[in-house]
Short mmCIF file of C-alpha atoms in Angstrom, two decimals:
data_model
loop_
_atom_site.label_atom_id
_atom_site.label_comp_id
_atom_site.label_asym_id
_atom_site.label_seq_id
_atom_site.Cartn_x
_atom_site.Cartn_y
_atom_site.Cartn_z
CA MET X 1 -30.32 -4.86 29.62
CA LYS X 2 -28.24 -1.70 29.44
CA ALA X 3 -24.92 -1.92 27.59
CA PRO X 4 -21.79 -1.20 29.67
CA VAL X 5 -20.17 2.18 29.22
CA ILE X 6 -16.88 1.87 27.40
CA HIS X 7 -14.41 4.60 28.21
CA THR X 8 -11.96 5.78 25.64
CA ALA X 9 -8.59 7.28 26.47
CA THR X 10 -10.11 10.73 25.94
CA ASP X 11 -12.58 10.10 28.81
CA LEU X 12 -9.88 9.33 31.35
CA ILE X 13 -8.29 11.95 33.55
CA TYR X 14 -4.52 11.85 33.81
CA PRO X 15 -2.19 14.19 35.68
CA ASP X 16 0.09 16.39 33.63
CA PRO X 17 3.41 14.68 32.86
CA ILE X 18 6.43 15.59 34.94
CA SER X 19 7.46 19.10 33.98
CA PRO X 20 10.84 20.15 32.63
CA GLU X 21 11.08 22.50 35.63
CA ARG X 22 10.59 19.59 38.06
CA ILE X 23 13.18 17.50 36.23
CA SER X 24 15.63 20.40 36.35
CA PHE X 25 14.98 20.87 40.09
CA LEU X 26 15.56 17.15 40.76
CA ILE X 27 18.84 17.22 38.82
CA ASN X 28 20.28 20.60 39.78
CA VAL X 29 19.01 21.04 43.35
CA LYS X 30 18.49 17.48 44.58
CA GLY X 31 21.47 15.88 42.80
CA ILE X 32 19.51 13.13 41.08
CA ALA X 33 20.92 11.65 37.87
CA PRO X 34 19.04 12.87 34.77
CA GLU X 35 17.87 9.40 33.72
CA VAL X 36 16.28 8.92 37.16
CA ALA X 37 14.98 12.49 37.47
CA GLU X 38 13.03 12.25 34.23
CA LEU X 39 11.03 9.17 35.27
CA ASP X 40 7.39 10.23 35.30
CA PHE X 41 5.74 9.27 38.60
CA GLU X 42 2.89 11.80 38.41
CA LEU X 43 0.19 9.10 38.16
CA MET X 44 1.75 7.18 41.05
CA LYS X 45 1.90 10.39 43.09
CA GLN X 46 -1.80 10.93 42.36
CA LYS X 47 -2.56 7.43 43.69
CA LEU X 48 -0.42 7.99 46.80
CA GLN X 49 -2.58 11.04 47.58
CA ASP X 50 -5.81 9.07 47.35
CA HIS X 51 -7.31 8.29 50.77
CA GLU X 52 -8.87 4.99 49.68
CA GLU X 53 -6.49 3.60 47.06
CA GLY X 54 -3.28 5.18 48.33
CA MET X 55 -1.72 6.58 51.48
CA GLY X 56 -3.67 9.83 51.73
CA TRP X 57 -0.45 11.84 51.51
CA THR X 58 -0.48 15.57 50.77
CA PRO X 59 1.03 17.02 47.57
CA GLU X 60 4.05 18.12 49.62
CA GLN X 61 4.47 14.62 51.03
CA VAL X 62 4.33 12.94 47.62
CA ASP X 63 6.83 15.44 46.23
CA SER X 64 9.17 14.62 49.12
CA ALA X 65 8.57 10.88 48.66
CA GLU X 66 9.36 11.23 44.95
CA ILE X 67 12.71 12.83 45.79
CA GLU X 68 13.56 10.13 48.32
CA TYR X 69 12.53 7.29 46.03
CA LYS X 70 14.41 8.74 43.07
CA ARG X 71 17.46 9.12 45.29
CA TYR X 72 17.04 5.46 46.28
CA LEU X 73 16.93 4.45 42.61
CA ASN X 74 19.96 6.66 41.97
CA LEU X 75 21.87 4.93 44.80
CA CYS X 76 20.92 1.50 43.44
CA MET X 77 22.06 2.54 39.97
CA VAL X 78 25.42 3.86 41.22
CA CYS X 79 26.18 1.39 44.03
CA GLY X 80 24.45 -1.82 42.94
CA LYS X 81 23.06 -4.29 45.45
CA GLY X 82 22.90 -3.79 49.19
CA ILE X 83 21.08 -0.45 49.31
CA VAL X 84 18.42 -0.48 52.05
CA PRO X 85 15.54 1.97 51.63
CA ASN X 86 14.06 3.99 54.45
CA LYS X 87 10.32 3.66 55.08
CA ILE X 88 9.33 6.47 52.70
CA MET X 89 11.48 5.07 49.89
CA ASP X 90 10.17 1.56 50.47
CA GLN X 91 6.51 2.56 50.51
CA THR X 92 6.93 4.52 47.28
CA TRP X 93 8.82 1.59 45.75
CA HIS X 94 5.84 -0.67 46.52
CA TYR X 95 3.52 1.63 44.58
CA HIS X 96 5.97 1.76 41.67
CA ILE X 97 6.13 -2.05 41.55
CA LEU X 98 2.32 -2.21 41.38
CA ASP X 99 2.45 -0.40 38.04
CA THR X 100 4.10 -3.44 36.48
CA ARG X 101 4.55 -2.09 32.95
CA SER X 102 6.06 1.17 34.13
CA TYR X 103 8.25 -0.58 36.72
CA HIS X 104 9.64 -3.03 34.14
CA LYS X 105 10.30 -0.22 31.65
CA ASP X 106 11.97 1.98 34.29
CA CYS X 107 14.12 -0.90 35.60
CA ASP X 108 15.24 -1.75 32.08
CA LYS X 109 16.18 1.89 31.52
CA LEU X 110 18.10 2.30 34.78
CA PHE X 111 19.51 -1.15 35.50
CA GLY X 112 19.31 -3.07 32.24
CA GLY X 113 16.80 -5.45 33.80
CA TYR X 114 14.29 -6.02 36.57
CA MET X 115 15.26 -4.93 40.10
CA HIS X 116 13.69 -7.41 42.49
CA HIS X 117 12.34 -6.52 45.92
CA TYR X 118 13.22 -8.88 48.80
CA PRO X 119 11.06 -7.85 51.78
CA TYR X 120 12.41 -10.41 54.28
CA PHE X 121 15.88 -9.00 54.90
CA GLY X 122 16.34 -8.63 58.66
CA MET X 123 13.60 -11.10 59.61
CA ARG X 124 15.59 -14.35 59.50
CA GLY X 125 17.34 -14.29 62.84
CA ASP X 126 19.70 -12.16 64.87
CA GLN X 127 22.55 -12.14 62.35
CA ASP X 128 20.19 -11.19 59.53
CA ALA X 129 18.79 -8.34 61.66
CA GLN X 130 22.35 -7.13 62.33
CA ASP X 131 23.19 -7.40 58.62
CA LEU X 132 20.13 -5.26 57.83
CA LYS X 133 21.17 -2.65 60.37
CA ASN X 134 24.72 -2.58 59.00
CA SER X 135 23.47 -2.32 55.41
CA PHE X 136 21.15 0.52 56.36
CA GLU X 137 23.97 2.39 58.10
CA ASN X 138 26.09 1.92 54.96
CA THR X 139 23.19 3.19 52.82
CA LYS X 140 22.96 6.33 54.97
CA ASP X 141 26.71 6.94 54.47
CA LEU X 142 26.43 6.44 50.71
CA TYR X 143 23.40 8.77 50.61
CA LEU X 144 25.35 11.48 52.43
CA ASP X 145 28.33 11.05 50.09
CA LEU X 146 26.22 11.17 46.92
CA PHE X 147 23.66 13.83 47.84
CA GLY X 148 25.52 15.93 50.42
CA GLU X 149 22.81 15.70 53.07
CA GLU X 150 21.58 13.27 55.68
CA MET X 151 19.04 10.67 54.65
CA ALA X 152 16.68 11.70 57.48
CA ARG X 153 16.02 15.41 57.49
CA ASP X 154 13.70 17.77 59.34
CA GLU X 155 10.86 17.50 56.82
CA HIS X 156 10.69 13.77 57.59
CA ASN X 157 10.52 14.20 61.36
CA LYS X 158 6.81 15.07 61.31
CA CYS X 159 5.95 11.36 61.22
CA TRP X 160 3.73 11.31 58.16
CA HIS X 161 5.19 7.92 57.35
CA ASP X 162 4.22 4.71 59.14
CA CYS X 163 6.18 4.55 62.38
CA GLU X 164 4.40 1.52 63.76
CA ASN X 165 6.71 -1.01 62.17
CA ARG X 166 10.30 -1.02 60.93
CA CYS X 167 10.86 2.71 60.83
CA TRP X 168 14.49 3.62 60.29
CA ASN X 169 13.87 7.16 59.23
CA ALA X 170 14.11 9.80 61.92
CA CYS X 171 11.56 9.12 64.64
CA PRO X 172 13.45 9.49 67.94
CA SER X 173 11.37 6.77 69.60
CA ASN X 174 12.06 4.26 66.83
CA LYS X 175 15.66 4.97 65.84
CA MET X 176 17.83 1.91 65.64
CA GLU X 177 20.66 2.34 68.11
#
């Protein structure tokens, strides 16, 4: 019987860590707080690009998703509870949560503890659905105030995200009225 191959850390392929130039861009151009901007999501971005294990997103799409998700984290850090992510933010958040050690460490750094995900908001009746809509509208206003641009922008209108379910981003056929 052949012995299993044991891989050492030197055998594994990792992406380069987030660069100082990328961190600077996120802070100075995209308005993201330094403690959020410096979070290293390069491995998560690699997984999101994978067609089998991830979403099959392009490098441009994962860079855009990183910005949106980091802006979501920034909003949560500044505003507290009640921030509702758009579809891109939420999908990226799910992948972050899957890396449990990193997610715990990042939450401790940003929030002083674990930030839970409650995926049922808006599903528990008409009033809950209205509360979700109102919270999302408030999130869009806070996003505009903090980052100086609309939450849904032209680069997100190409529908690379999943529009088949609760899409609040920018798809004209799925916009909540």
